[in-house]
Amino acid sequence: MKKALIFDCDGVLADTERDGHLVAFNQMWREQGINWQWSLEQYAEKVKIGGGKERMFSLGNDRDFRAVYPVPESESAWWNIVMGWHKRKTEIYKQAIASGAIPGRPGVKRLAQTALANGWLLAVCSTSAIVSVEAVLRHVMGSELTGQFAGIFAGDMVKAKKPAPDVYNLAVETLDLDPTRCIVIEDTRNGLLAATAAGMTCIVTYNELSKHEDFEEAALVLSDFGEPGNEAIAIGQNQTNVKPQGYFTVDNLERVLCNSRASISTMRSQMPSHTLET
């Protein structure tokens, strides 16, 4: 049976929310002559809304924003404005990624390479637009490794974005995966809820924007995956018997999968037989 390691994009592959998307949103508004800027604290709240267009659209109900911009009463007219803003914001964001100014998070490429070498399929499931996801993936993983990813699934491919499980369900259907043999790497509660709703095991690598969120359902919560010789990773939560030593390895990944499948098997064996039959 195929094993799959599925990465979220923003905040997992690189700190692109703080250093990329937020910067691009604010630059776009300056270019538009709109007296509006998101602070890091404000954006940390907006990140809880899946999708950049949706985050901007929500400003239509913001009294402070309406004081500086004449939001139209028509939702379709407002959406058209947001779409135009988002197109320019995406261009700015892609330029930032291409410049190499935003490094990949520690251990991400190393783990992807070793997982691939050990028979894991690699995929990405994100709420961002496909062009943004592909740009980040190529930047962090390089063209050769990116070309070996089995699938790249983005927010504009599904009806509902995270915390809905749609993008993960799409990956399962397209790649013919068994959700119980998939491990997802997420950085937010929305992503965690999406992955677990799809029946997948989730490891969280938190960042500055998400570190205070509730990750109760995660199998493992880490500061990052780390690198040999660097400072040891921090473990915020561990519901497995896996004990990473300094940095996270593909052996740790295999053990998380085995641990999770064993837990599922135990849970099913304890269910009443009539429940199993239904």
PDB file of C-alpha atoms in Angstrom:
ATOM      1  CA  MET A   1       0.000   0.000   0.000  1.00  0.00           C
ATOM      2  CA  LYS A   2       1.184   3.507  -0.830  1.00  0.00           C
ATOM      3  CA  LYS A   3       2.356   5.780   1.977  1.00  0.00           C
ATOM      4  CA  ALA A   4       1.971   9.501   1.424  1.00  0.00           C
ATOM      5  CA  LEU A   5       3.613  12.512   3.049  1.00  0.00           C
ATOM      6  CA  ILE A   6       1.450  15.554   2.348  1.00  0.00           C
ATOM      7  CA  PHE A   7       2.669  19.083   3.035  1.00  0.00           C
ATOM      8  CA  ASP A   8       0.613  22.196   3.482  1.00  0.00           C
ATOM      9  CA  CYS A   9       2.340  25.100   1.750  1.00  0.00           C
ATOM     10  CA  ASP A  10       2.252  28.468   3.530  1.00  0.00           C
ATOM     11  CA  GLY A  11       3.816  28.350   6.979  1.00  0.00           C
ATOM     12  CA  VAL A  12       4.988  24.749   6.474  1.00  0.00           C
ATOM     13  CA  LEU A  13       7.363  24.859   3.511  1.00  0.00           C
ATOM     14  CA  ALA A  14       8.453  28.400   4.414  1.00  0.00           C
ATOM     15  CA  ASP A  15       7.302  31.266   6.628  1.00  0.00           C
ATOM     16  CA  THR A  16       5.444  32.698   3.669  1.00  0.00           C
ATOM     17  CA  GLU A  17       2.434  33.995   5.588  1.00  0.00           C
ATOM     18  CA  ARG A  18       4.420  36.470   7.674  1.00  0.00           C
ATOM     19  CA  ASP A  19       7.276  37.244   5.273  1.00  0.00           C
ATOM     20  CA  GLY A  20       5.450  36.831   1.957  1.00  0.00           C
ATOM     21  CA  HIS A  21       1.675  37.125   1.884  1.00  0.00           C
ATOM     22  CA  LEU A  22       1.368  39.817   4.570  1.00  0.00           C
ATOM     23  CA  VAL A  23       4.075  41.919   2.939  1.00  0.00           C
ATOM     24  CA  ALA A  24       2.431  41.487  -0.484  1.00  0.00           C
ATOM     25  CA  PHE A  25      -1.042  42.461   0.763  1.00  0.00           C
ATOM     26  CA  ASN A  26       0.303  45.622   2.355  1.00  0.00           C
ATOM     27  CA  GLN A  27       2.415  46.587  -0.681  1.00  0.00           C
ATOM     28  CA  MET A  28      -0.595  46.076  -2.962  1.00  0.00           C
ATOM     29  CA  TRP A  29      -2.726  48.447  -0.876  1.00  0.00           C
ATOM     30  CA  ARG A  30       0.031  51.065  -0.904  1.00  0.00           C
ATOM     31  CA  GLU A  31       0.212  50.812  -4.688  1.00  0.00           C
ATOM     32  CA  GLN A  32      -3.570  51.214  -4.870  1.00  0.00           C
ATOM     33  CA  GLY A  33      -3.393  54.339  -2.728  1.00  0.00           C
ATOM     34  CA  ILE A  34      -5.578  52.740  -0.052  1.00  0.00           C
ATOM     35  CA  ASN A  35      -4.795  53.834   3.489  1.00  0.00           C
ATOM     36  CA  TRP A  36      -4.866  50.329   4.948  1.00  0.00           C
ATOM     37  CA  GLN A  37      -2.181  48.008   6.341  1.00  0.00           C
ATOM     38  CA  TRP A  38      -2.517  44.752   8.264  1.00  0.00           C
ATOM     39  CA  SER A  39      -0.357  44.454  11.361  1.00  0.00           C
ATOM     40  CA  LEU A  40       1.137  41.070  12.226  1.00  0.00           C
ATOM     41  CA  GLU A  41      -1.458  40.693  15.005  1.00  0.00           C
ATOM     42  CA  GLN A  42      -4.352  41.529  12.674  1.00  0.00           C
ATOM     43  CA  TYR A  43      -3.059  39.169  10.019  1.00  0.00           C
ATOM     44  CA  ALA A  44      -2.707  36.363  12.572  1.00  0.00           C
ATOM     45  CA  GLU A  45      -6.498  36.578  12.940  1.00  0.00           C
ATOM     46  CA  LYS A  46      -7.106  36.804   9.187  1.00  0.00           C
ATOM     47  CA  VAL A  47      -5.018  33.680   8.567  1.00  0.00           C
ATOM     48  CA  LYS A  48      -7.815  31.748  10.272  1.00  0.00           C
ATOM     49  CA  ILE A  49      -9.853  32.461   7.125  1.00  0.00           C
ATOM     50  CA  GLY A  50      -8.851  30.064   4.378  1.00  0.00           C
ATOM     51  CA  GLY A  51      -7.743  31.822   1.185  1.00  0.00           C
ATOM     52  CA  GLY A  52      -6.312  35.261   0.421  1.00  0.00           C
ATOM     53  CA  LYS A  53      -9.318  36.456  -1.562  1.00  0.00           C
ATOM     54  CA  GLU A  54     -11.603  35.401   1.263  1.00  0.00           C
ATOM     55  CA  ARG A  55      -9.480  37.276   3.803  1.00  0.00           C
ATOM     56  CA  MET A  56      -9.779  40.495   1.813  1.00  0.00           C
ATOM     57  CA  PHE A  57     -13.469  39.947   1.141  1.00  0.00           C
ATOM     58  CA  SER A  58     -14.073  39.786   4.902  1.00  0.00           C
ATOM     59  CA  LEU A  59     -12.923  43.416   5.121  1.00  0.00           C
ATOM     60  CA  GLY A  60     -16.293  44.361   3.666  1.00  0.00           C
ATOM     61  CA  ASN A  61     -17.707  43.897   7.161  1.00  0.00           C
ATOM     62  CA  ASP A  62     -14.876  45.741   8.905  1.00  0.00           C
ATOM     63  CA  ARG A  63     -15.968  49.179  10.150  1.00  0.00           C
ATOM     64  CA  ASP A  64     -12.400  50.520  10.211  1.00  0.00           C
ATOM     65  CA  PHE A  65     -11.756  49.407   6.642  1.00  0.00           C
ATOM     66  CA  ARG A  66     -15.041  50.869   5.417  1.00  0.00           C
ATOM     67  CA  ALA A  67     -13.945  54.186   6.920  1.00  0.00           C
ATOM     68  CA  VAL A  68     -10.989  54.338   4.507  1.00  0.00           C
ATOM     69  CA  TYR A  69     -12.494  52.598   1.459  1.00  0.00           C
ATOM     70  CA  PRO A  70     -15.983  52.820  -0.109  1.00  0.00           C
ATOM     71  CA  VAL A  71     -16.967  49.137  -0.113  1.00  0.00           C
ATOM     72  CA  PRO A  72     -19.834  48.636  -2.618  1.00  0.00           C
ATOM     73  CA  GLU A  73     -23.131  47.288  -1.347  1.00  0.00           C
ATOM     74  CA  SER A  74     -23.237  44.651  -4.069  1.00  0.00           C
ATOM     75  CA  GLU A  75     -21.354  41.506  -3.029  1.00  0.00           C
ATOM     76  CA  SER A  76     -20.544  40.686  -6.654  1.00  0.00           C
ATOM     77  CA  ALA A  77     -19.092  44.160  -7.228  1.00  0.00           C
ATOM     78  CA  TRP A  78     -17.044  43.854  -4.034  1.00  0.00           C
ATOM     79  CA  TRP A  79     -15.827  40.400  -5.062  1.00  0.00           C
ATOM     80  CA  ASN A  80     -14.696  41.750  -8.449  1.00  0.00           C
ATOM     81  CA  ILE A  81     -12.635  44.432  -6.692  1.00  0.00           C
ATOM     82  CA  VAL A  82     -11.101  41.834  -4.382  1.00  0.00           C
ATOM     83  CA  MET A  83     -10.235  39.614  -7.366  1.00  0.00           C
ATOM     84  CA  GLY A  84      -8.359  42.484  -8.988  1.00  0.00           C
ATOM     85  CA  TRP A  85      -6.467  43.241  -5.794  1.00  0.00           C
ATOM     86  CA  HIS A  86      -5.626  39.567  -5.346  1.00  0.00           C
ATOM     87  CA  LYS A  87      -4.210  39.304  -8.865  1.00  0.00           C
ATOM     88  CA  ARG A  88      -1.745  42.130  -8.166  1.00  0.00           C
ATOM     89  CA  LYS A  89      -0.984  40.822  -4.676  1.00  0.00           C
ATOM     90  CA  THR A  90      -0.117  37.406  -6.181  1.00  0.00           C
ATOM     91  CA  GLU A  91       2.287  39.036  -8.644  1.00  0.00           C
ATOM     92  CA  ILE A  92       4.073  40.807  -5.790  1.00  0.00           C
ATOM     93  CA  TYR A  93       4.170  37.579  -3.781  1.00  0.00           C
ATOM     94  CA  LYS A  94       5.614  35.540  -6.649  1.00  0.00           C
ATOM     95  CA  GLN A  95       8.333  38.158  -7.135  1.00  0.00           C
ATOM     96  CA  ALA A  96       9.246  37.876  -3.455  1.00  0.00           C
ATOM     97  CA  ILE A  97       9.480  34.084  -3.688  1.00  0.00           C
ATOM     98  CA  ALA A  98      11.541  34.234  -6.882  1.00  0.00           C
ATOM     99  CA  SER A  99      13.998  36.624  -5.223  1.00  0.00           C
ATOM    100  CA  GLY A 100      14.954  33.902  -2.731  1.00  0.00           C
ATOM    101  CA  ALA A 101      14.275  36.228   0.184  1.00  0.00           C
ATOM    102  CA  ILE A 102      12.156  33.677   2.074  1.00  0.00           C
ATOM    103  CA  PRO A 103      14.096  30.507   3.034  1.00  0.00           C
ATOM    104  CA  GLY A 104      12.517  27.101   3.421  1.00  0.00           C
ATOM    105  CA  ARG A 105      11.766  26.004   6.972  1.00  0.00           C
ATOM    106  CA  PRO A 106      14.398  23.800   8.659  1.00  0.00           C
ATOM    107  CA  GLY A 107      14.339  20.136   7.695  1.00  0.00           C
ATOM    108  CA  VAL A 108      11.496  20.301   5.170  1.00  0.00           C
ATOM    109  CA  LYS A 109      13.534  19.521   2.052  1.00  0.00           C
ATOM    110  CA  ARG A 110      15.678  16.958   3.889  1.00  0.00           C
ATOM    111  CA  LEU A 111      12.588  15.100   5.129  1.00  0.00           C
ATOM    112  CA  ALA A 112      10.965  15.171   1.683  1.00  0.00           C
ATOM    113  CA  GLN A 113      14.101  13.763   0.047  1.00  0.00           C
ATOM    114  CA  THR A 114      14.552  10.943   2.544  1.00  0.00           C
ATOM    115  CA  ALA A 115      10.847  10.088   2.565  1.00  0.00           C
ATOM    116  CA  LEU A 116      10.847   9.822  -1.237  1.00  0.00           C
ATOM    117  CA  ALA A 117      13.932   7.590  -1.099  1.00  0.00           C
ATOM    118  CA  ASN A 118      12.094   5.345   1.369  1.00  0.00           C
ATOM    119  CA  GLY A 119       9.034   4.778  -0.796  1.00  0.00           C
ATOM    120  CA  TRP A 120       6.733   7.607   0.298  1.00  0.00           C
ATOM    121  CA  LEU A 121       4.650   9.533  -2.199  1.00  0.00           C
ATOM    122  CA  LEU A 122       4.959  13.307  -1.838  1.00  0.00           C
ATOM    123  CA  ALA A 123       2.134  15.799  -2.313  1.00  0.00           C
ATOM    124  CA  VAL A 124       1.065  19.329  -1.375  1.00  0.00           C
ATOM    125  CA  CYS A 125      -2.432  20.356  -0.265  1.00  0.00           C
ATOM    126  CA  SER A 126      -2.945  24.087   0.230  1.00  0.00           C
ATOM    127  CA  THR A 127      -5.683  26.716   0.343  1.00  0.00           C
ATOM    128  CA  SER A 128      -3.547  29.103  -1.738  1.00  0.00           C
ATOM    129  CA  ALA A 129      -3.816  29.585  -5.489  1.00  0.00           C
ATOM    130  CA  ILE A 130      -2.007  26.974  -7.568  1.00  0.00           C
ATOM    131  CA  VAL A 131       0.498  29.470  -9.050  1.00  0.00           C
ATOM    132  CA  SER A 132       1.565  30.555  -5.568  1.00  0.00           C
ATOM    133  CA  VAL A 133       1.895  26.972  -4.326  1.00  0.00           C
ATOM    134  CA  GLU A 134       4.012  25.926  -7.307  1.00  0.00           C
ATOM    135  CA  ALA A 135       6.283  28.945  -6.860  1.00  0.00           C
ATOM    136  CA  VAL A 136       6.939  28.164  -3.191  1.00  0.00           C
ATOM    137  CA  LEU A 137       7.421  24.445  -3.828  1.00  0.00           C
ATOM    138  CA  ARG A 138      10.019  25.044  -6.553  1.00  0.00           C
ATOM    139  CA  HIS A 139      11.802  27.597  -4.391  1.00  0.00           C
ATOM    140  CA  VAL A 140      12.010  25.342  -1.320  1.00  0.00           C
ATOM    141  CA  MET A 141      12.437  21.913  -2.912  1.00  0.00           C
ATOM    142  CA  GLY A 142      14.191  22.765  -6.162  1.00  0.00           C
ATOM    143  CA  SER A 143      12.970  21.850  -9.642  1.00  0.00           C
ATOM    144  CA  GLU A 144      14.228  18.243  -9.596  1.00  0.00           C
ATOM    145  CA  LEU A 145      12.540  17.268  -6.325  1.00  0.00           C
ATOM    146  CA  THR A 146       9.401  19.236  -7.191  1.00  0.00           C
ATOM    147  CA  GLY A 147       9.100  17.189 -10.359  1.00  0.00           C
ATOM    148  CA  GLN A 148       8.880  14.028  -8.237  1.00  0.00           C
ATOM    149  CA  PHE A 149       5.851  15.186  -6.246  1.00  0.00           C
ATOM    150  CA  ALA A 150       2.878  12.976  -7.071  1.00  0.00           C
ATOM    151  CA  GLY A 151       0.392  15.840  -6.854  1.00  0.00           C
ATOM    152  CA  ILE A 152      -0.069  19.521  -6.068  1.00  0.00           C
ATOM    153  CA  PHE A 153      -3.562  20.424  -4.878  1.00  0.00           C
ATOM    154  CA  ALA A 154      -4.636  24.006  -4.255  1.00  0.00           C
ATOM    155  CA  GLY A 155      -7.531  26.026  -2.930  1.00  0.00           C
ATOM    156  CA  ASP A 156      -8.809  26.986  -6.361  1.00  0.00           C
ATOM    157  CA  MET A 157      -9.355  23.290  -7.189  1.00  0.00           C
ATOM    158  CA  VAL A 158     -12.035  22.633  -4.547  1.00  0.00           C
ATOM    159  CA  LYS A 159     -15.362  24.080  -3.476  1.00  0.00           C
ATOM    160  CA  ALA A 160     -14.622  24.530   0.236  1.00  0.00           C
ATOM    161  CA  LYS A 161     -11.282  25.501   1.764  1.00  0.00           C
ATOM    162  CA  LYS A 162      -9.774  24.386   5.066  1.00  0.00           C
ATOM    163  CA  PRO A 163     -11.001  23.566   7.712  1.00  0.00           C
ATOM    164  CA  ALA A 164     -13.148  21.615   5.249  1.00  0.00           C
ATOM    165  CA  PRO A 165     -11.333  18.423   4.160  1.00  0.00           C
ATOM    166  CA  ASP A 166     -12.039  18.917   0.445  1.00  0.00           C
ATOM    167  CA  VAL A 167      -8.445  19.424  -0.716  1.00  0.00           C
ATOM    168  CA  TYR A 168      -7.276  16.324   1.173  1.00  0.00           C
ATOM    169  CA  ASN A 169     -10.195  14.287  -0.146  1.00  0.00           C
ATOM    170  CA  LEU A 170      -9.233  15.417  -3.648  1.00  0.00           C
ATOM    171  CA  ALA A 171      -5.689  14.129  -3.091  1.00  0.00           C
ATOM    172  CA  VAL A 172      -7.045  10.774  -1.870  1.00  0.00           C
ATOM    173  CA  GLU A 173      -9.306  10.422  -4.901  1.00  0.00           C
ATOM    174  CA  THR A 174      -6.742  11.580  -7.470  1.00  0.00           C
ATOM    175  CA  LEU A 175      -3.769   9.603  -6.143  1.00  0.00           C
ATOM    176  CA  ASP A 176      -5.784   6.569  -4.972  1.00  0.00           C
ATOM    177  CA  LEU A 177      -4.596   6.885  -1.385  1.00  0.00           C
ATOM    178  CA  ASP A 178      -5.630   5.216   1.854  1.00  0.00           C
ATOM    179  CA  PRO A 179      -6.099   8.102   4.330  1.00  0.00           C
ATOM    180  CA  THR A 180      -4.819   5.932   7.184  1.00  0.00           C
ATOM    181  CA  ARG A 181      -1.485   5.688   5.348  1.00  0.00           C
ATOM    182  CA  CYS A 182      -1.129   9.448   4.918  1.00  0.00           C
ATOM    183  CA  ILE A 183       0.711  11.854   7.184  1.00  0.00           C
ATOM    184  CA  VAL A 184      -0.045  15.531   6.761  1.00  0.00           C
ATOM    185  CA  ILE A 185       2.230  18.385   7.837  1.00  0.00           C
ATOM    186  CA  GLU A 186       0.249  21.465   8.863  1.00  0.00           C
ATOM    187  CA  ASP A 187       0.892  24.662  10.796  1.00  0.00           C
ATOM    188  CA  THR A 188      -2.607  25.886  11.751  1.00  0.00           C
ATOM    189  CA  ARG A 189      -5.696  24.558  13.485  1.00  0.00           C
ATOM    190  CA  ASN A 190      -7.712  24.957  10.295  1.00  0.00           C
ATOM    191  CA  GLY A 191      -5.260  22.724   8.459  1.00  0.00           C
ATOM    192  CA  LEU A 192      -5.200  20.226  11.313  1.00  0.00           C
ATOM    193  CA  LEU A 193      -8.996  19.987  11.307  1.00  0.00           C
ATOM    194  CA  ALA A 194      -9.056  19.532   7.530  1.00  0.00           C
ATOM    195  CA  ALA A 195      -6.498  16.717   7.649  1.00  0.00           C
ATOM    196  CA  THR A 196      -8.109  14.841  10.522  1.00  0.00           C
ATOM    197  CA  ALA A 197     -11.577  15.225   8.967  1.00  0.00           C
ATOM    198  CA  ALA A 198     -10.140  13.456   5.916  1.00  0.00           C
ATOM    199  CA  GLY A 199      -9.042  10.592   8.182  1.00  0.00           C
ATOM    200  CA  MET A 200      -5.344  11.420   8.045  1.00  0.00           C
ATOM    201  CA  THR A 201      -2.704  11.669  10.762  1.00  0.00           C
ATOM    202  CA  CYS A 202      -1.385  15.198  11.227  1.00  0.00           C
ATOM    203  CA  ILE A 203       1.931  16.543  12.485  1.00  0.00           C
ATOM    204  CA  VAL A 204       1.981  20.267  13.226  1.00  0.00           C
ATOM    205  CA  THR A 205       5.062  22.464  12.810  1.00  0.00           C
ATOM    206  CA  TYR A 206       3.917  25.747  14.323  1.00  0.00           C
ATOM    207  CA  ASN A 207       5.220  29.242  13.578  1.00  0.00           C
ATOM    208  CA  GLU A 208       4.919  32.786  14.942  1.00  0.00           C
ATOM    209  CA  LEU A 209       1.390  33.226  13.601  1.00  0.00           C
ATOM    210  CA  SER A 210       0.021  29.897  14.792  1.00  0.00           C
ATOM    211  CA  LYS A 211       2.002  28.958  17.901  1.00  0.00           C
ATOM    212  CA  HIS A 212      -0.834  29.821  20.307  1.00  0.00           C
ATOM    213  CA  GLU A 213      -3.527  27.832  18.470  1.00  0.00           C
ATOM    214  CA  ASP A 214      -5.126  24.653  19.813  1.00  0.00           C
ATOM    215  CA  PHE A 215      -3.556  21.530  18.269  1.00  0.00           C
ATOM    216  CA  GLU A 216      -5.260  18.954  20.467  1.00  0.00           C
ATOM    217  CA  GLU A 217      -5.974  16.551  17.594  1.00  0.00           C
ATOM    218  CA  ALA A 218      -2.379  16.495  16.308  1.00  0.00           C
ATOM    219  CA  ALA A 219      -0.282  13.356  16.708  1.00  0.00           C
ATOM    220  CA  LEU A 220       2.815  15.483  17.215  1.00  0.00           C
ATOM    221  CA  VAL A 221       3.488  19.229  17.532  1.00  0.00           C
ATOM    222  CA  LEU A 222       7.000  20.471  16.694  1.00  0.00           C
ATOM    223  CA  SER A 223       8.751  23.806  16.349  1.00  0.00           C
ATOM    224  CA  ASP A 224      10.144  22.566  12.999  1.00  0.00           C
ATOM    225  CA  PHE A 225      11.863  19.455  11.631  1.00  0.00           C
ATOM    226  CA  GLY A 226      15.371  20.669  12.441  1.00  0.00           C
ATOM    227  CA  GLU A 227      18.695  19.860  10.858  1.00  0.00           C
ATOM    228  CA  PRO A 228      21.647  17.739  12.048  1.00  0.00           C
ATOM    229  CA  GLY A 229      24.104  19.893  13.949  1.00  0.00           C
ATOM    230  CA  ASN A 230      21.615  22.687  14.576  1.00  0.00           C
ATOM    231  CA  GLU A 231      19.694  23.570  17.730  1.00  0.00           C
ATOM    232  CA  ALA A 232      17.380  20.740  18.841  1.00  0.00           C
ATOM    233  CA  ILE A 233      13.730  21.017  17.862  1.00  0.00           C
ATOM    234  CA  ALA A 234      11.102  21.779  20.510  1.00  0.00           C
ATOM    235  CA  ILE A 235       8.271  19.284  21.048  1.00  0.00           C
ATOM    236  CA  GLY A 236       5.046  20.965  22.121  1.00  0.00           C
ATOM    237  CA  GLN A 237       2.817  17.901  22.180  1.00  0.00           C
ATOM    238  CA  ASN A 238       3.343  14.204  21.567  1.00  0.00           C
ATOM    239  CA  GLN A 239       0.535  11.656  21.435  1.00  0.00           C
ATOM    240  CA  THR A 240       2.787   8.962  19.967  1.00  0.00           C
ATOM    241  CA  ASN A 241       5.640   6.811  21.256  1.00  0.00           C
ATOM    242  CA  VAL A 242       8.039   8.572  18.858  1.00  0.00           C
ATOM    243  CA  LYS A 243      10.929  10.460  20.464  1.00  0.00           C
ATOM    244  CA  PRO A 244      12.818  12.635  17.960  1.00  0.00           C
ATOM    245  CA  GLN A 245      16.419  13.206  19.000  1.00  0.00           C
ATOM    246  CA  GLY A 246      17.423  16.728  18.038  1.00  0.00           C
ATOM    247  CA  TYR A 247      15.794  16.675  14.609  1.00  0.00           C
ATOM    248  CA  PHE A 248      12.945  14.787  12.906  1.00  0.00           C
ATOM    249  CA  THR A 249      13.873  11.853  10.638  1.00  0.00           C
ATOM    250  CA  VAL A 250      12.131   9.587   8.139  1.00  0.00           C
ATOM    251  CA  ASP A 251      12.422   6.814  10.756  1.00  0.00           C
ATOM    252  CA  ASN A 252      10.412   9.023  13.114  1.00  0.00           C
ATOM    253  CA  LEU A 253       7.902   9.511  10.292  1.00  0.00           C
ATOM    254  CA  GLU A 254       7.538   5.747   9.804  1.00  0.00           C
ATOM    255  CA  ARG A 255       7.002   5.289  13.530  1.00  0.00           C
ATOM    256  CA  VAL A 256       4.317   7.988  13.649  1.00  0.00           C
ATOM    257  CA  LEU A 257       2.472   6.201  10.843  1.00  0.00           C
ATOM    258  CA  CYS A 258       2.775   2.801  12.553  1.00  0.00           C
ATOM    259  CA  ASN A 259       1.685   4.288  15.868  1.00  0.00           C
ATOM    260  CA  SER A 260      -1.355   5.948  14.294  1.00  0.00           C
ATOM    261  CA  ARG A 261      -2.421   2.838  12.388  1.00  0.00           C
ATOM    262  CA  ALA A 262      -2.057   0.769  15.554  1.00  0.00           C
ATOM    263  CA  SER A 263      -4.262   3.251  17.412  1.00  0.00           C
ATOM    264  CA  ILE A 264      -6.908   3.097  14.681  1.00  0.00           C
ATOM    265  CA  SER A 265      -6.809  -0.705  14.699  1.00  0.00           C
ATOM    266  CA  THR A 266      -7.192  -0.803  18.489  1.00  0.00           C
ATOM    267  CA  MET A 267     -10.076   1.666  18.379  1.00  0.00           C
ATOM    268  CA  ARG A 268     -11.893  -0.400  15.748  1.00  0.00           C
ATOM    269  CA  SER A 269     -11.361  -3.639  17.651  1.00  0.00           C
ATOM    270  CA  GLN A 270     -12.987  -2.085  20.705  1.00  0.00           C
ATOM    271  CA  MET A 271     -16.106  -0.988  18.803  1.00  0.00           C
ATOM    272  CA  PRO A 272     -19.235  -3.145  19.281  1.00  0.00           C
ATOM    273  CA  SER A 273     -19.743  -5.600  16.466  1.00  0.00           C
ATOM    274  CA  HIS A 274     -23.149  -4.166  15.551  1.00  0.00           C
ATOM    275  CA  THR A 275     -21.485  -0.751  15.070  1.00  0.00           C
ATOM    276  CA  LEU A 276     -18.933  -2.282  12.699  1.00  0.00           C
ATOM    277  CA  GLU A 277     -21.703  -3.953  10.728  1.00  0.00           C
ATOM    278  CA  THR A 278     -23.565  -0.698  10.153  1.00  0.00           C
TER     279      THR A 278
END
